[in-house]
Short mmCIF file of C-alpha atoms in Angstrom, two decimals:
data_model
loop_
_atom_site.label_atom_id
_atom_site.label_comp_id
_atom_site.label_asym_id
_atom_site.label_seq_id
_atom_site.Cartn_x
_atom_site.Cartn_y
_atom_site.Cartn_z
CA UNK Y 298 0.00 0.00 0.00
CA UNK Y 299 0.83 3.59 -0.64
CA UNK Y 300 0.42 5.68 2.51
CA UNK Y 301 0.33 9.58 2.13
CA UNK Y 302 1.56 10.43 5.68
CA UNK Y 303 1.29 14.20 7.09
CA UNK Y 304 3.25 15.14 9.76
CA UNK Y 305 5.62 12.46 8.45
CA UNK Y 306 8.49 14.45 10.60
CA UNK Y 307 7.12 14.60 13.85
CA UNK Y 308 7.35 12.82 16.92
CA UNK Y 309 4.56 10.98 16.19
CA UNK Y 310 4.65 11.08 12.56
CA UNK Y 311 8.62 9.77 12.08
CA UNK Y 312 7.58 6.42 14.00
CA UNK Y 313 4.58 5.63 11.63
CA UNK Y 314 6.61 6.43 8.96
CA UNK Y 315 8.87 4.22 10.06
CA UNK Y 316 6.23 1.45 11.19
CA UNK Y 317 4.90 1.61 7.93
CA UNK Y 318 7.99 0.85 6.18
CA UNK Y 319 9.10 -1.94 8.25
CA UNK Y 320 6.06 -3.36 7.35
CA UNK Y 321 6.60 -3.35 3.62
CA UNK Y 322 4.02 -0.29 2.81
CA UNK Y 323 5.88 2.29 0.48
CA UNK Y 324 4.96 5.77 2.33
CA UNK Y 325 4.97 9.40 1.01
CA UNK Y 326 5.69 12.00 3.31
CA UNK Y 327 4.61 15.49 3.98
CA UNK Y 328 7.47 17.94 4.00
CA UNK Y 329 7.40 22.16 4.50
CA UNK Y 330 10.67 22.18 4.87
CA UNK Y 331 14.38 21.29 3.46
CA UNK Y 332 15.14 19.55 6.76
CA UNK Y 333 11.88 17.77 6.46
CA UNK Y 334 12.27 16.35 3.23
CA UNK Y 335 15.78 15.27 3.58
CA UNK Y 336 14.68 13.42 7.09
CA UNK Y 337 11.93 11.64 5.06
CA UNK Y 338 14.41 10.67 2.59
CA UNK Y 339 17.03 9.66 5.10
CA UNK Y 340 13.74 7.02 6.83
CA UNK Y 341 13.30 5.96 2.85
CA UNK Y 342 9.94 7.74 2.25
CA UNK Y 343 9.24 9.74 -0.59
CA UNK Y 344 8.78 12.98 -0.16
CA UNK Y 345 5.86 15.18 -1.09
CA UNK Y 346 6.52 19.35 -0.36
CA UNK Y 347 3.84 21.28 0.85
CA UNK Y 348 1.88 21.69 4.00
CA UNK Y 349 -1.67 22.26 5.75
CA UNK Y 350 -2.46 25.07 4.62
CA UNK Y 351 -1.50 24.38 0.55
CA UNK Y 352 -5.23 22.33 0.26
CA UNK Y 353 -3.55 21.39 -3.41
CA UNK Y 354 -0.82 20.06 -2.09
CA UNK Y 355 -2.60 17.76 0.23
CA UNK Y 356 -5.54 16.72 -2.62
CA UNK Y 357 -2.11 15.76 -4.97
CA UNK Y 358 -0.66 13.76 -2.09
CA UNK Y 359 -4.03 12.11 -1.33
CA UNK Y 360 -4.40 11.46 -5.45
CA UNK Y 361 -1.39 9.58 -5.54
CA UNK Y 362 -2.02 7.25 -2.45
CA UNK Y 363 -3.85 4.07 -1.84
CA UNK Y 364 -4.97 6.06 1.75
CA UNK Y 365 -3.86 8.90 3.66
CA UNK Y 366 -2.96 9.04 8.10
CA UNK Y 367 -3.13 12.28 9.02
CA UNK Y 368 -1.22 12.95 12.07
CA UNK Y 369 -0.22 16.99 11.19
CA UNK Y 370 -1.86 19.62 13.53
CA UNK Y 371 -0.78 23.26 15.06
CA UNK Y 372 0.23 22.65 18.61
CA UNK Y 373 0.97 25.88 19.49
CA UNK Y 374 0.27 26.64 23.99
CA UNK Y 375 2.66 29.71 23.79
CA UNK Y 376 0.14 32.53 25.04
CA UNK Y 377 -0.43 33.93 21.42
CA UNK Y 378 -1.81 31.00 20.16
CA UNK Y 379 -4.98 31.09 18.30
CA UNK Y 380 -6.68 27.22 18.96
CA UNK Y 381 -10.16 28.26 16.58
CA UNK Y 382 -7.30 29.26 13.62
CA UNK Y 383 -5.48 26.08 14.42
CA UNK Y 384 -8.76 23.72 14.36
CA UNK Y 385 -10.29 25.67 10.98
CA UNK Y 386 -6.44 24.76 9.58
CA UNK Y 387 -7.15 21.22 10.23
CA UNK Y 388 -10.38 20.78 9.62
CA UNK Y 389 -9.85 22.59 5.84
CA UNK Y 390 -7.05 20.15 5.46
CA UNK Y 391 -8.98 16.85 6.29
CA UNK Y 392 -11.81 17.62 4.09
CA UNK Y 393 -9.22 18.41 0.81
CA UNK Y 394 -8.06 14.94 1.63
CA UNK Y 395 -11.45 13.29 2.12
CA UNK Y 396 -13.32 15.02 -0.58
CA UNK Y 397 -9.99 13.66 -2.74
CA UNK Y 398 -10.56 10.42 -1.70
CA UNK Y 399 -14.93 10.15 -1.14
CA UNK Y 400 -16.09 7.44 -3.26
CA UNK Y 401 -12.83 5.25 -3.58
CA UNK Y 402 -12.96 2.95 -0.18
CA UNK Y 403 -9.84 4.22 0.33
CA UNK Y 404 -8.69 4.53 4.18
CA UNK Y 405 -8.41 7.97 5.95
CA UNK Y 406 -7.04 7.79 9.54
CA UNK Y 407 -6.69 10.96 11.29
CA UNK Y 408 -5.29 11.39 14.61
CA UNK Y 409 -7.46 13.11 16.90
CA UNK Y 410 -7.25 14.08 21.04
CA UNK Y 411 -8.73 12.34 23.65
CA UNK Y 412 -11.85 13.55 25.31
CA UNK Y 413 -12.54 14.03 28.91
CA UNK Y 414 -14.95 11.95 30.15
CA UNK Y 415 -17.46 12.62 32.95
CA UNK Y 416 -16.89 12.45 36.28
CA UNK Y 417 -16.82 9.03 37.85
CA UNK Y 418 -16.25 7.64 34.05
CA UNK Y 419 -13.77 6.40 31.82
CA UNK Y 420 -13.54 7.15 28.11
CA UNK Y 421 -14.39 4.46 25.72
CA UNK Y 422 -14.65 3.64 22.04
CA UNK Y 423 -17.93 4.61 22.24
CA UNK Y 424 -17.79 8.10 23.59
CA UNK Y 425 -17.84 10.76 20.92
CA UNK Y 426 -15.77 13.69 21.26
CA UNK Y 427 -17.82 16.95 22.33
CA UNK Y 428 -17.57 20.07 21.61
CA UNK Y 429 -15.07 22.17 23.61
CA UNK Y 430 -15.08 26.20 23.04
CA UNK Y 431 -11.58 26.11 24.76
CA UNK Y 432 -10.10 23.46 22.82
CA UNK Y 433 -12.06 23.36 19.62
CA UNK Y 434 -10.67 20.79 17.60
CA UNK Y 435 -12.59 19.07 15.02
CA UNK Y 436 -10.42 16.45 13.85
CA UNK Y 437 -12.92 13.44 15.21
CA UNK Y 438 -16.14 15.51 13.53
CA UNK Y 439 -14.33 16.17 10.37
CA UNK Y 440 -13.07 12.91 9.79
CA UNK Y 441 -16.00 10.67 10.22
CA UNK Y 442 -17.70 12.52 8.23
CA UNK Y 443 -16.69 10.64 5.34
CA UNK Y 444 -17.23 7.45 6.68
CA UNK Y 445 -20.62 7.86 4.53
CA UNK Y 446 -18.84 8.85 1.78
CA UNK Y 447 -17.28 5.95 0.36
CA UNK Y 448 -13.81 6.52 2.58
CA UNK Y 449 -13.30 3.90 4.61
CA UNK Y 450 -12.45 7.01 7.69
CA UNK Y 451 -11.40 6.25 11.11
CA UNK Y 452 -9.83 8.54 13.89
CA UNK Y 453 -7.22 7.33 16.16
CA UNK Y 454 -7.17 9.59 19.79
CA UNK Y 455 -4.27 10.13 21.46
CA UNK Y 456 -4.19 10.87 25.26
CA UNK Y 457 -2.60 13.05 26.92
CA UNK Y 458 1.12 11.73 26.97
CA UNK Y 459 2.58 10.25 23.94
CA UNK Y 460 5.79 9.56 25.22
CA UNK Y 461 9.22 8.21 24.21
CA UNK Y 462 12.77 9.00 23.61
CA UNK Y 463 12.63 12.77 21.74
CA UNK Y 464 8.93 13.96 23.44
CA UNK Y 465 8.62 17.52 23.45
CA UNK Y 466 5.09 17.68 24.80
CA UNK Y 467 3.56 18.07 27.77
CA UNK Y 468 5.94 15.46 30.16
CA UNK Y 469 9.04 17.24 29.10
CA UNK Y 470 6.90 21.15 29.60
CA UNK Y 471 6.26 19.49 33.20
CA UNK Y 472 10.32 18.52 33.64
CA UNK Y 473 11.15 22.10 32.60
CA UNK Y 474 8.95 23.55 35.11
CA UNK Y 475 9.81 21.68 38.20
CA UNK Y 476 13.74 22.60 37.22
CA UNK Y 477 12.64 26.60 36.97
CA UNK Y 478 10.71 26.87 40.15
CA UNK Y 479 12.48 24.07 42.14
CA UNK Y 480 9.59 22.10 42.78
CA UNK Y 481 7.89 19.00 41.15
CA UNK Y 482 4.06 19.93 42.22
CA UNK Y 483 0.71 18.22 41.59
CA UNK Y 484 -2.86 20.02 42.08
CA UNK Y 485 -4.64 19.15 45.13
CA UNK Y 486 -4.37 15.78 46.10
CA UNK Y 487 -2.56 14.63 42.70
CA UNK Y 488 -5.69 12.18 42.14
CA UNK Y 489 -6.08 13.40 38.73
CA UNK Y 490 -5.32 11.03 36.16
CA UNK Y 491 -4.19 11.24 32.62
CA UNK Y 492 -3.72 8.06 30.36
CA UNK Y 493 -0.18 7.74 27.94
CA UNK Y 494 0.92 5.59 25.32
CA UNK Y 495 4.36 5.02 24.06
CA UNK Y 496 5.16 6.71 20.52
CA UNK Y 497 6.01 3.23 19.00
CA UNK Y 498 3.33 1.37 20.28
CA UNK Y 499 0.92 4.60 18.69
CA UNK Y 500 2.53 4.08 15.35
CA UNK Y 501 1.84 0.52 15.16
CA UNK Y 502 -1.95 1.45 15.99
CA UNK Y 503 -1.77 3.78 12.95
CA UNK Y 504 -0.67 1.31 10.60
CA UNK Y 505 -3.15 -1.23 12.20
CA UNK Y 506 -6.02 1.44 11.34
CA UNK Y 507 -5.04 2.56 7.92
CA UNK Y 508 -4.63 -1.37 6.73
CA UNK Y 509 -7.95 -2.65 8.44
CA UNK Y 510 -9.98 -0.06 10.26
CA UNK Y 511 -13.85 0.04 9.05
CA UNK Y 512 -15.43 3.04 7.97
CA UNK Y 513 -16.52 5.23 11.11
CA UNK Y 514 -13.88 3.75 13.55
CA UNK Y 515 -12.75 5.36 17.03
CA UNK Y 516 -9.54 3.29 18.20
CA UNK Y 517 -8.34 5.07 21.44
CA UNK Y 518 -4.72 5.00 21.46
CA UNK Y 519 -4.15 4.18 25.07
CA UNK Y 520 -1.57 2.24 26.87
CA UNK Y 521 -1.66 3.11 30.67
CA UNK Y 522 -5.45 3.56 31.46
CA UNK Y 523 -5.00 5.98 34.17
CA UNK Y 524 -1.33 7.59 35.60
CA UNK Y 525 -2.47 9.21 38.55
CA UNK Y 526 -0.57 12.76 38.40
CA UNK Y 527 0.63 12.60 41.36
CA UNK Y 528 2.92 9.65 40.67
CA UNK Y 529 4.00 12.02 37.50
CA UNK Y 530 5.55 14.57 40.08
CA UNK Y 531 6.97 11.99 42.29
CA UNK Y 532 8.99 10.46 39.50
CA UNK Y 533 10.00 13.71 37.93
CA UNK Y 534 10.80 15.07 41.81
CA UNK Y 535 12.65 11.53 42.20
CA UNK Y 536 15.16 11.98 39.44
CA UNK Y 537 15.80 16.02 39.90
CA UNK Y 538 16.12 15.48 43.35
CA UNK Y 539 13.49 18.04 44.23
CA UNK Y 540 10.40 18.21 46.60
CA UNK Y 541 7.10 17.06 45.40
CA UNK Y 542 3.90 18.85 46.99
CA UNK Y 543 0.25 19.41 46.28
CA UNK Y 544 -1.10 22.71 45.18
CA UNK Y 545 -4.22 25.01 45.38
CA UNK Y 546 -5.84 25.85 42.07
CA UNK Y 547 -4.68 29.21 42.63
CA UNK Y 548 -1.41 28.51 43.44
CA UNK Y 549 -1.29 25.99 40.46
CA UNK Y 550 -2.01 29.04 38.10
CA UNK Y 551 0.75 30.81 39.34
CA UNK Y 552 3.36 27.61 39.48
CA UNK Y 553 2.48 25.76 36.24
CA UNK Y 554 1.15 28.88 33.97
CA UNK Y 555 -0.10 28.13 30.78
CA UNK Y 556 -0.11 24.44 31.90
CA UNK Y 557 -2.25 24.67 34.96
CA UNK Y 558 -5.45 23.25 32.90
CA UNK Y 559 -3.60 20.12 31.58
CA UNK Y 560 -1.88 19.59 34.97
CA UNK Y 561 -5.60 19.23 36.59
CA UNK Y 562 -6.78 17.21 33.36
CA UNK Y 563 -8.71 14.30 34.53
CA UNK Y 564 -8.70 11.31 31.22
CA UNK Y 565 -8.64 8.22 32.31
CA UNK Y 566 -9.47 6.34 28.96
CA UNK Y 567 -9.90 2.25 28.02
CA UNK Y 568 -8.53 0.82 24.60
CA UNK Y 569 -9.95 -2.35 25.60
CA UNK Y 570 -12.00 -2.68 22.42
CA UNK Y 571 -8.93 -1.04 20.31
CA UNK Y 572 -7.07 -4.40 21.36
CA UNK Y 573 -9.79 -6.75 21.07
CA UNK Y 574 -10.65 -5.74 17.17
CA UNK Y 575 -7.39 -4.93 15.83
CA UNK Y 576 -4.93 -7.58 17.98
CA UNK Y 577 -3.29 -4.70 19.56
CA UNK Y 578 -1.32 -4.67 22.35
CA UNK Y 579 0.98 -2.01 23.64
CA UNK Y 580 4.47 -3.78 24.55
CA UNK Y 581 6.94 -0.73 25.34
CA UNK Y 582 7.59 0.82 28.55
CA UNK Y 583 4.20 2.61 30.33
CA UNK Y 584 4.62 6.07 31.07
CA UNK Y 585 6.24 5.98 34.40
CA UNK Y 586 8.78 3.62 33.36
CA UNK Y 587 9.58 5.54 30.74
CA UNK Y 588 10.40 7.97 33.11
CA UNK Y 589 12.62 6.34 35.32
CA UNK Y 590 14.86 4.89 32.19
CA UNK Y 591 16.27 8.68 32.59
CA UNK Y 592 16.23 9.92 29.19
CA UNK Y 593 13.57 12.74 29.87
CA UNK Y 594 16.02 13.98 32.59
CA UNK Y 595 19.24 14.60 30.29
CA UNK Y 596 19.70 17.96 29.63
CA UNK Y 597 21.20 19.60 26.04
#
């Protein structure tokens, strides 16, 4: 199979790539950039310049593929960011690929966020994403609506953490911040809990999804069902050799900034029918072993 592949450089992105070609699949990647194309060249994958915004771009790349995973999106939490531009972005750019590819049976697999579930629950397959004003991604929406299209469209959520040797997300955000202000901190009693995956085991998912996932698919990408946060801090207080305390809301604001929300985040989340339908199961380190194998902790 052909795989167009957006995002082909990222964190995420680089290890389906390179899933994708272990696995015999010939895979065209999404470049921007110089650096971009010659890393996509340097994994063996062809290499297809544009970006989300050039539509025509991404309808050529879809054209020339026997299915598209789109794992591309603006992640931007600097405090200029502009979340409605960077959902309208994505959402524009999954409907040039769908509307490329309505009619053919030809897999779309878009990667997507995790939602929150209620209190007291635990988010399933089943659970549709809802709207958020203050994160207003549309991914999930966008996506499935081609499943009645004749594009056999699936979204693949990621929680919280996708973790793994070169992370620069949130787990890395949450190193940086304990080093600045001396402190690795939770909020309130740390109970919160987010779930992770590894990167690799993600990709593999990916590759699982754009092969065999029916039409109108959710697969949560989820390895550990629920880290409490607490056990985050300890770890990351553990290896900088730094105290680990509970915070007030208020004085979470003030210690984790822009992060405060994601450091109360509450996602427990269940792949349990991911690995019963597609034979999946996550075999790399969980997210607090990650930890502790030190990598997160080396500094440039």
């Amino acid at each position: 199979m052909r795989v167009f592949v957006t995002g082909a450089t990222g964190f995420i992105g680089s290890a389906v790539v390179r899933d994708l070609i272990d696995a015999g699949h010939q895979v065209t990647g999404l470049a921007r950039s110089d650096n971009s194309a010659a890393a996509l060249a340097a994994a063996g994958a062809d290499v297809h310049r544009g970006s989300l915004a050039d539509l025509d771009s991404l309808r050529s790349g879809a054209a020339s593929s026997d299915g598209v995973i789109h794992t591309a999106y603006i992640h931007d939490f600097s405090e200029n960011n502009d979340a409605a531009s960077y959902a309208r972005t994505d959402g524009r750019a999954i409907e040039a690929i769908g509307e490329v590819l309505a009619g053919s049976g030809r897999p779309l697999v878009v990667a997507s966020g995790m939602p929150a579930p209620a209190p007291g629950h635990v988010t399933t397959e089943e659970d549709a994403a809802p709207e958020n004003p203050a994160y207003p991604r549309v991914s999930e929406r966008a996506a499935l609506a081609f499943a009645g299209r004749g594009v056999r469209a699936s979204v693949l959520r990621m929680p919280p953490t996708v973790h793994g040797e070169g992370d620069h997300g949130f787990v890395p955000a949450l190193i940086g911040i304990a080093r600045a202000k001396g402190l690795a901190a939770y909020v309130g009693d740390g109970a919160n809990r987010w779930s992770a995956v590894h990167r690799l085991d993600a990709a593999r998912l990916f590759r699982l999804a754009v092969e065999s996932a029916p039409a109108g698919t959710r697969l949560n990408a989820v390895g550990d069902e629920s880290v409490p946060f607490r056990d985050i801090a300890e770890v990351i207080g553990k290896h900088l050799d730094l105290p680990v305390t509970g915070l007030s809301q208020q004085e979470a604001a003030g210690h984790f900034g822009l992060f405060a929300v994601f450091a109360s985040l509450d996602v427990p989340a269940s792949s349990a029918r991911t690995r019963k339908q597609f034979g999946w199961q996550p075999d790399h380190p969980g997210l607090i072993a990650d930890l502790d194998e030190g990598h997160y902790f080396k500094e440039s």
